[in-house]
């Protein structure tokens, strides 16, 4: 008997079966599965983690802006201690 292979969503953290990853989007939140994962344990000066910070920007700037900038937003935080 073999188990189902899964992958954590880089945004919501929920599991996605690998067989569905051909869709390239999380089945839960629609996030791009090829993006690097968000760091949820490190807080910024306002007490928000990276996921909360990006979601606040997404809400204030709109979905089109988020889709155009989602990779840059993650890259920005990779080398920083927020």
PDB file of N, CA and C in Angstrom:
ATOM      1  N   UNK A   1       0.846  -1.185   0.000  1.00  0.00           N
ATOM      2  CA  UNK A   1       0.000   0.000   0.000  1.00  0.00           C
ATOM      3  C   UNK A   1       0.890   1.246   0.000  1.00  0.00           C
ATOM      4  N   UNK A   2       0.601   2.184  -0.864  1.00  0.00           N
ATOM      5  CA  UNK A   2       1.376   3.419  -0.935  1.00  0.00           C
ATOM      6  C   UNK A   2       0.533   4.582  -0.447  1.00  0.00           C
ATOM      7  N   UNK A   3       1.205   5.562   0.149  1.00  0.00           N
ATOM      8  CA  UNK A   3       0.508   6.739   0.637  1.00  0.00           C
ATOM      9  C   UNK A   3       0.379   7.795  -0.442  1.00  0.00           C
ATOM     10  N   UNK A   4      -0.457   8.752  -0.186  1.00  0.00           N
ATOM     11  CA  UNK A   4      -0.624   9.876  -1.104  1.00  0.00           C
ATOM     12  C   UNK A   4       0.485  10.876  -0.823  1.00  0.00           C
ATOM     13  N   UNK A   5       1.185  11.293  -1.852  1.00  0.00           N
ATOM     14  CA  UNK A   5       2.230  12.298  -1.689  1.00  0.00           C
ATOM     15  C   UNK A   5       1.575  13.673  -1.676  1.00  0.00           C
ATOM     16  N   UNK A   6       2.009  14.497  -0.735  1.00  0.00           N
ATOM     17  CA  UNK A   6       1.426  15.826  -0.589  1.00  0.00           C
ATOM     18  C   UNK A   6       2.534  16.870  -0.502  1.00  0.00           C
ATOM     19  N   UNK A   7       2.148  18.113  -0.709  1.00  0.00           N
ATOM     20  CA  UNK A   7       3.068  19.241  -0.606  1.00  0.00           C
ATOM     21  C   UNK A   7       2.346  20.370   0.115  1.00  0.00           C
ATOM     22  N   UNK A   8       3.057  21.041   1.022  1.00  0.00           N
ATOM     23  CA  UNK A   8       2.475  22.191   1.721  1.00  0.00           C
ATOM     24  C   UNK A   8       2.329  23.357   0.758  1.00  0.00           C
ATOM     25  N   UNK A   9       1.217  24.062   0.859  1.00  0.00           N
ATOM     26  CA  UNK A   9       1.043  25.285   0.078  1.00  0.00           C
ATOM     27  C   UNK A   9       2.002  26.340   0.622  1.00  0.00           C
ATOM     28  N   UNK A  10       2.699  27.080  -0.257  1.00  0.00           N
ATOM     29  CA  UNK A  10       3.629  28.095   0.222  1.00  0.00           C
ATOM     30  C   UNK A  10       2.932  29.284   0.877  1.00  0.00           C
ATOM     31  N   UNK A  11       1.624  29.385   0.698  1.00  0.00           N
ATOM     32  CA  UNK A  11       0.914  30.525   1.253  1.00  0.00           C
ATOM     33  C   UNK A  11       0.052  30.161   2.450  1.00  0.00           C
ATOM     34  N   UNK A  12      -0.910  29.252   2.263  1.00  0.00           N
ATOM     35  CA  UNK A  12      -1.813  28.928   3.376  1.00  0.00           C
ATOM     36  C   UNK A  12      -1.283  27.790   4.241  1.00  0.00           C
ATOM     37  N   UNK A  13      -0.297  27.037   3.735  1.00  0.00           N
ATOM     38  CA  UNK A  13       0.301  25.959   4.504  1.00  0.00           C
ATOM     39  C   UNK A  13      -0.478  24.653   4.485  1.00  0.00           C
ATOM     40  N   UNK A  14      -1.648  24.640   3.852  1.00  0.00           N
ATOM     41  CA  UNK A  14      -2.443  23.417   3.802  1.00  0.00           C
ATOM     42  C   UNK A  14      -1.867  22.454   2.773  1.00  0.00           C
ATOM     43  N   UNK A  15      -2.142  21.183   2.969  1.00  0.00           N
ATOM     44  CA  UNK A  15      -1.581  20.152   2.101  1.00  0.00           C
ATOM     45  C   UNK A  15      -2.359  20.020   0.799  1.00  0.00           C
ATOM     46  N   UNK A  16      -1.622  19.774  -0.273  1.00  0.00           N
ATOM     47  CA  UNK A  16      -2.191  19.540  -1.591  1.00  0.00           C
ATOM     48  C   UNK A  16      -1.651  18.212  -2.109  1.00  0.00           C
ATOM     49  N   UNK A  17      -2.517  17.330  -2.595  1.00  0.00           N
ATOM     50  CA  UNK A  17      -2.022  16.085  -3.189  1.00  0.00           C
ATOM     51  C   UNK A  17      -1.142  16.393  -4.398  1.00  0.00           C
ATOM     52  N   UNK A  18      -0.001  15.712  -4.509  1.00  0.00           N
ATOM     53  CA  UNK A  18       0.914  15.974  -5.621  1.00  0.00           C
ATOM     54  C   UNK A  18       0.267  15.717  -6.970  1.00  0.00           C
ATOM     55  N   UNK A  19      -0.713  14.835  -7.029  1.00  0.00           N
ATOM     56  CA  UNK A  19      -1.372  14.559  -8.303  1.00  0.00           C
ATOM     57  C   UNK A  19      -2.120  15.776  -8.819  1.00  0.00           C
ATOM     58  N   UNK A  20      -2.495  16.678  -7.929  1.00  0.00           N
ATOM     59  CA  UNK A  20      -3.211  17.882  -8.337  1.00  0.00           C
ATOM     60  C   UNK A  20      -2.277  19.055  -8.589  1.00  0.00           C
ATOM     61  N   UNK A  21      -0.983  18.869  -8.342  1.00  0.00           N
ATOM     62  CA  UNK A  21      -0.052  19.981  -8.486  1.00  0.00           C
ATOM     63  C   UNK A  21       0.182  20.371  -9.932  1.00  0.00           C
ATOM     64  N   UNK A  22      -0.284  19.569 -10.866  1.00  0.00           N
ATOM     65  CA  UNK A  22      -0.174  19.947 -12.266  1.00  0.00           C
ATOM     66  C   UNK A  22      -0.971  21.223 -12.529  1.00  0.00           C
ATOM     67  N   UNK A  23      -1.936  21.518 -11.657  1.00  0.00           N
ATOM     68  CA  UNK A  23      -2.733  22.736 -11.771  1.00  0.00           C
ATOM     69  C   UNK A  23      -1.906  23.970 -11.430  1.00  0.00           C
ATOM     70  N   UNK A  24      -0.821  23.780 -10.712  1.00  0.00           N
ATOM     71  CA  UNK A  24       0.091  24.834 -10.291  1.00  0.00           C
ATOM     72  C   UNK A  24      -0.508  25.811  -9.294  1.00  0.00           C
ATOM     73  N   UNK A  25      -1.710  25.521  -8.793  1.00  0.00           N
ATOM     74  CA  UNK A  25      -2.347  26.391  -7.805  1.00  0.00           C
ATOM     75  C   UNK A  25      -2.834  25.551  -6.635  1.00  0.00           C
ATOM     76  N   UNK A  26      -2.791  26.142  -5.465  1.00  0.00           N
ATOM     77  CA  UNK A  26      -3.297  25.481  -4.267  1.00  0.00           C
ATOM     78  C   UNK A  26      -4.797  25.254  -4.415  1.00  0.00           C
ATOM     79  N   UNK A  27      -5.253  24.065  -4.039  1.00  0.00           N
ATOM     80  CA  UNK A  27      -6.685  23.783  -4.138  1.00  0.00           C
ATOM     81  C   UNK A  27      -7.476  24.497  -3.048  1.00  0.00           C
ATOM     82  N   UNK A  28      -6.784  25.045  -2.039  1.00  0.00           N
ATOM     83  CA  UNK A  28      -7.451  25.714  -0.926  1.00  0.00           C
ATOM     84  C   UNK A  28      -7.536  27.226  -1.118  1.00  0.00           C
ATOM     85  N   UNK A  29      -6.410  27.850  -1.491  1.00  0.00           N
ATOM     86  CA  UNK A  29      -6.388  29.318  -1.563  1.00  0.00           C
ATOM     87  C   UNK A  29      -6.033  29.861  -2.946  1.00  0.00           C
ATOM     88  N   UNK A  30      -5.667  28.985  -3.877  1.00  0.00           N
ATOM     89  CA  UNK A  30      -5.343  29.431  -5.229  1.00  0.00           C
ATOM     90  C   UNK A  30      -3.936  29.965  -5.402  1.00  0.00           C
ATOM     91  N   UNK A  31      -3.090  29.825  -4.383  1.00  0.00           N
ATOM     92  CA  UNK A  31      -1.720  30.336  -4.465  1.00  0.00           C
ATOM     93  C   UNK A  31      -0.911  29.557  -5.494  1.00  0.00           C
ATOM     94  N   UNK A  32       0.064  30.221  -6.058  1.00  0.00           N
ATOM     95  CA  UNK A  32       0.993  29.605  -7.003  1.00  0.00           C
ATOM     96  C   UNK A  32       1.903  28.662  -6.223  1.00  0.00           C
ATOM     97  N   UNK A  33       1.848  27.371  -6.520  1.00  0.00           N
ATOM     98  CA  UNK A  33       2.608  26.370  -5.766  1.00  0.00           C
ATOM     99  C   UNK A  33       4.103  26.429  -6.052  1.00  0.00           C
ATOM    100  N   UNK A  34       4.531  27.171  -7.077  1.00  0.00           N
ATOM    101  CA  UNK A  34       5.959  27.258  -7.386  1.00  0.00           C
ATOM    102  C   UNK A  34       6.660  28.351  -6.581  1.00  0.00           C
ATOM    103  N   UNK A  35       5.901  29.160  -5.854  1.00  0.00           N
ATOM    104  CA  UNK A  35       6.497  30.229  -5.062  1.00  0.00           C
ATOM    105  C   UNK A  35       7.236  29.666  -3.857  1.00  0.00           C
ATOM    106  N   UNK A  36       8.270  30.373  -3.401  1.00  0.00           N
ATOM    107  CA  UNK A  36       8.927  29.924  -2.171  1.00  0.00           C
ATOM    108  C   UNK A  36       7.969  30.072  -0.990  1.00  0.00           C
ATOM    109  N   UNK A  37       8.096  29.239   0.034  1.00  0.00           N
ATOM    110  CA  UNK A  37       7.179  29.325   1.168  1.00  0.00           C
ATOM    111  C   UNK A  37       7.371  30.612   1.965  1.00  0.00           C
ATOM    112  N   UNK A  38       6.290  31.043   2.564  1.00  0.00           N
ATOM    113  CA  UNK A  38       6.340  32.218   3.429  1.00  0.00           C
ATOM    114  C   UNK A  38       6.859  31.814   4.796  1.00  0.00           C
ATOM    115  N   UNK A  39       7.553  32.732   5.431  1.00  0.00           N
ATOM    116  CA  UNK A  39       8.032  32.493   6.795  1.00  0.00           C
ATOM    117  C   UNK A  39       6.963  32.988   7.754  1.00  0.00           C
ATOM    118  N   UNK A  40       6.381  32.082   8.498  1.00  0.00           N
ATOM    119  CA  UNK A  40       5.289  32.450   9.398  1.00  0.00           C
ATOM    120  C   UNK A  40       5.737  32.648  10.831  1.00  0.00           C
ATOM    121  N   UNK A  41       6.955  32.256  11.174  1.00  0.00           N
ATOM    122  CA  UNK A  41       7.401  32.327  12.556  1.00  0.00           C
ATOM    123  C   UNK A  41       8.072  33.631  12.939  1.00  0.00           C
ATOM    124  N   UNK A  42       8.542  34.406  11.970  1.00  0.00           N
ATOM    125  CA  UNK A  42       9.279  35.639  12.255  1.00  0.00           C
ATOM    126  C   UNK A  42       8.327  36.820  12.123  1.00  0.00           C
ATOM    127  N   UNK A  43       8.311  37.680  13.125  1.00  0.00           N
ATOM    128  CA  UNK A  43       7.390  38.816  13.139  1.00  0.00           C
ATOM    129  C   UNK A  43       8.106  40.104  12.780  1.00  0.00           C
ATOM    130  N   UNK A  44       7.356  41.019  12.135  1.00  0.00           N
ATOM    131  CA  UNK A  44       7.912  42.337  11.842  1.00  0.00           C
ATOM    132  C   UNK A  44       7.684  43.259  13.037  1.00  0.00           C
ATOM    133  N   UNK A  45       7.994  44.524  12.883  1.00  0.00           N
ATOM    134  CA  UNK A  45       7.882  45.477  13.993  1.00  0.00           C
ATOM    135  C   UNK A  45       6.438  45.689  14.452  1.00  0.00           C
ATOM    136  N   UNK A  46       5.461  45.329  13.607  1.00  0.00           N
ATOM    137  CA  UNK A  46       4.054  45.480  13.975  1.00  0.00           C
ATOM    138  C   UNK A  46       3.446  44.169  14.473  1.00  0.00           C
ATOM    139  N   UNK A  47       4.292  43.151  14.651  1.00  0.00           N
ATOM    140  CA  UNK A  47       3.808  41.873  15.151  1.00  0.00           C
ATOM    141  C   UNK A  47       3.172  40.987  14.098  1.00  0.00           C
ATOM    142  N   UNK A  48       3.379  41.310  12.820  1.00  0.00           N
ATOM    143  CA  UNK A  48       2.817  40.501  11.736  1.00  0.00           C
ATOM    144  C   UNK A  48       3.890  39.583  11.180  1.00  0.00           C
ATOM    145  N   UNK A  49       3.480  38.354  10.835  1.00  0.00           N
ATOM    146  CA  UNK A  49       4.419  37.479  10.155  1.00  0.00           C
ATOM    147  C   UNK A  49       4.379  37.793   8.658  1.00  0.00           C
ATOM    148  N   UNK A  50       5.251  37.152   7.890  1.00  0.00           N
ATOM    149  CA  UNK A  50       5.352  37.472   6.462  1.00  0.00           C
ATOM    150  C   UNK A  50       4.029  37.234   5.741  1.00  0.00           C
ATOM    151  N   UNK A  51       3.336  36.143   6.069  1.00  0.00           N
ATOM    152  CA  UNK A  51       2.071  35.844   5.419  1.00  0.00           C
ATOM    153  C   UNK A  51       1.042  36.943   5.708  1.00  0.00           C
ATOM    154  N   UNK A  52       0.931  37.355   6.969  1.00  0.00           N
ATOM    155  CA  UNK A  52      -0.028  38.402   7.341  1.00  0.00           C
ATOM    156  C   UNK A  52       0.313  39.723   6.662  1.00  0.00           C
ATOM    157  N   UNK A  53       1.606  40.048   6.588  1.00  0.00           N
ATOM    158  CA  UNK A  53       2.047  41.282   5.945  1.00  0.00           C
ATOM    159  C   UNK A  53       1.664  41.289   4.465  1.00  0.00           C
ATOM    160  N   UNK A  54       1.940  40.188   3.771  1.00  0.00           N
ATOM    161  CA  UNK A  54       1.617  40.110   2.342  1.00  0.00           C
ATOM    162  C   UNK A  54       0.108  40.134   2.127  1.00  0.00           C
ATOM    163  N   UNK A  55      -0.664  39.471   2.991  1.00  0.00           N
ATOM    164  CA  UNK A  55      -2.117  39.479   2.839  1.00  0.00           C
ATOM    165  C   UNK A  55      -2.688  40.882   3.058  1.00  0.00           C
ATOM    166  N   UNK A  56      -2.093  41.651   3.968  1.00  0.00           N
ATOM    167  CA  UNK A  56      -2.538  43.034   4.179  1.00  0.00           C
ATOM    168  C   UNK A  56      -2.254  43.872   2.932  1.00  0.00           C
ATOM    169  N   UNK A  57      -1.071  43.695   2.343  1.00  0.00           N
ATOM    170  CA  UNK A  57      -0.752  44.402   1.096  1.00  0.00           C
ATOM    171  C   UNK A  57      -1.692  43.979  -0.025  1.00  0.00           C
ATOM    172  N   UNK A  58      -1.987  42.696  -0.082  1.00  0.00           N
ATOM    173  CA  UNK A  58      -2.878  42.160  -1.117  1.00  0.00           C
ATOM    174  C   UNK A  58      -4.269  42.780  -0.986  1.00  0.00           C
ATOM    175  N   UNK A  59      -4.751  42.891   0.245  1.00  0.00           N
ATOM    176  CA  UNK A  59      -6.075  43.463   0.481  1.00  0.00           C
ATOM    177  C   UNK A  59      -6.120  44.947   0.133  1.00  0.00           C
ATOM    178  N   UNK A  60      -5.055  45.675   0.460  1.00  0.00           N
ATOM    179  CA  UNK A  60      -5.075  47.117   0.215  1.00  0.00           C
ATOM    180  C   UNK A  60      -4.759  47.490  -1.232  1.00  0.00           C
ATOM    181  N   UNK A  61      -3.934  46.687  -1.914  1.00  0.00           N
ATOM    182  CA  UNK A  61      -3.529  47.027  -3.282  1.00  0.00           C
ATOM    183  C   UNK A  61      -4.307  46.300  -4.365  1.00  0.00           C
ATOM    184  N   UNK A  62      -5.033  45.261  -4.004  1.00  0.00           N
ATOM    185  CA  UNK A  62      -5.850  44.544  -4.975  1.00  0.00           C
ATOM    186  C   UNK A  62      -5.195  43.284  -5.517  1.00  0.00           C
ATOM    187  N   UNK A  63      -6.040  42.436  -6.063  1.00  0.00           N
ATOM    188  CA  UNK A  63      -5.591  41.134  -6.553  1.00  0.00           C
ATOM    189  C   UNK A  63      -4.678  41.254  -7.767  1.00  0.00           C
ATOM    190  N   UNK A  64      -4.961  42.187  -8.664  1.00  0.00           N
ATOM    191  CA  UNK A  64      -4.107  42.351  -9.851  1.00  0.00           C
ATOM    192  C   UNK A  64      -2.691  42.738  -9.425  1.00  0.00           C
ATOM    193  N   UNK A  65      -2.572  43.676  -8.506  1.00  0.00           N
ATOM    194  CA  UNK A  65      -1.262  44.091  -8.007  1.00  0.00           C
ATOM    195  C   UNK A  65      -0.541  42.906  -7.376  1.00  0.00           C
ATOM    196  N   UNK A  66      -1.268  42.122  -6.572  1.00  0.00           N
ATOM    197  CA  UNK A  66      -0.659  40.966  -5.914  1.00  0.00           C
ATOM    198  C   UNK A  66      -0.130  39.967  -6.941  1.00  0.00           C
ATOM    199  N   UNK A  67      -0.918  39.657  -7.956  1.00  0.00           N
ATOM    200  CA  UNK A  67      -0.485  38.694  -8.969  1.00  0.00           C
ATOM    201  C   UNK A  67       0.777  39.171  -9.689  1.00  0.00           C
ATOM    202  N   UNK A  68       0.896  40.472  -9.902  1.00  0.00           N
ATOM    203  CA  UNK A  68       2.063  41.028 -10.589  1.00  0.00           C
ATOM    204  C   UNK A  68       3.296  41.081  -9.685  1.00  0.00           C
ATOM    205  N   UNK A  69       3.106  41.090  -8.372  1.00  0.00           N
ATOM    206  CA  UNK A  69       4.214  41.305  -7.436  1.00  0.00           C
ATOM    207  C   UNK A  69       4.477  40.165  -6.459  1.00  0.00           C
ATOM    208  N   UNK A  70       3.777  39.053  -6.567  1.00  0.00           N
ATOM    209  CA  UNK A  70       3.882  37.999  -5.555  1.00  0.00           C
ATOM    210  C   UNK A  70       5.286  37.404  -5.448  1.00  0.00           C
ATOM    211  N   UNK A  71       5.983  37.254  -6.548  1.00  0.00           N
ATOM    212  CA  UNK A  71       7.337  36.700  -6.482  1.00  0.00           C
ATOM    213  C   UNK A  71       8.292  37.701  -5.831  1.00  0.00           C
ATOM    214  N   UNK A  72       8.188  38.958  -6.196  1.00  0.00           N
ATOM    215  CA  UNK A  72       9.050  40.002  -5.631  1.00  0.00           C
ATOM    216  C   UNK A  72       8.825  40.149  -4.126  1.00  0.00           C
ATOM    217  N   UNK A  73       7.589  40.045  -3.685  1.00  0.00           N
ATOM    218  CA  UNK A  73       7.283  40.158  -2.257  1.00  0.00           C
ATOM    219  C   UNK A  73       7.995  39.082  -1.452  1.00  0.00           C
ATOM    220  N   UNK A  74       8.020  37.877  -1.963  1.00  0.00           N
ATOM    221  CA  UNK A  74       8.700  36.794  -1.258  1.00  0.00           C
ATOM    222  C   UNK A  74      10.206  36.988  -1.300  1.00  0.00           C
ATOM    223  N   UNK A  75      10.739  37.373  -2.449  1.00  0.00           N
ATOM    224  CA  UNK A  75      12.182  37.586  -2.593  1.00  0.00           C
ATOM    225  C   UNK A  75      12.660  38.665  -1.636  1.00  0.00           C
ATOM    226  N   UNK A  76      11.848  39.670  -1.449  1.00  0.00           N
ATOM    227  CA  UNK A  76      12.185  40.786  -0.571  1.00  0.00           C
ATOM    228  C   UNK A  76      12.449  40.316   0.852  1.00  0.00           C
ATOM    229  N   UNK A  77      11.715  39.311   1.288  1.00  0.00           N
ATOM    230  CA  UNK A  77      11.832  38.852   2.667  1.00  0.00           C
ATOM    231  C   UNK A  77      12.867  37.758   2.862  1.00  0.00           C
ATOM    232  N   UNK A  78      13.349  37.135   1.795  1.00  0.00           N
ATOM    233  CA  UNK A  78      14.282  36.018   1.955  1.00  0.00           C
ATOM    234  C   UNK A  78      15.567  36.441   2.639  1.00  0.00           C
ATOM    235  N   UNK A  79      16.046  37.640   2.345  1.00  0.00           N
ATOM    236  CA  UNK A  79      17.302  38.074   2.941  1.00  0.00           C
ATOM    237  C   UNK A  79      17.137  39.020   4.112  1.00  0.00           C
ATOM    238  N   UNK A  80      15.923  39.194   4.574  1.00  0.00           N
ATOM    239  CA  UNK A  80      15.670  40.163   5.640  1.00  0.00           C
ATOM    240  C   UNK A  80      15.153  39.469   6.887  1.00  0.00           C
ATOM    241  N   UNK A  81      15.423  40.056   7.999  1.00  0.00           N
ATOM    242  CA  UNK A  81      14.760  39.661   9.246  1.00  0.00           C
ATOM    243  C   UNK A  81      13.659  40.674   9.472  1.00  0.00           C
ATOM    244  N   UNK A  82      12.430  40.278   9.172  1.00  0.00           N
ATOM    245  CA  UNK A  82      11.332  41.235   9.305  1.00  0.00           C
ATOM    246  C   UNK A  82      10.882  41.340  10.736  1.00  0.00           C
TER     247      UNK A  82
END
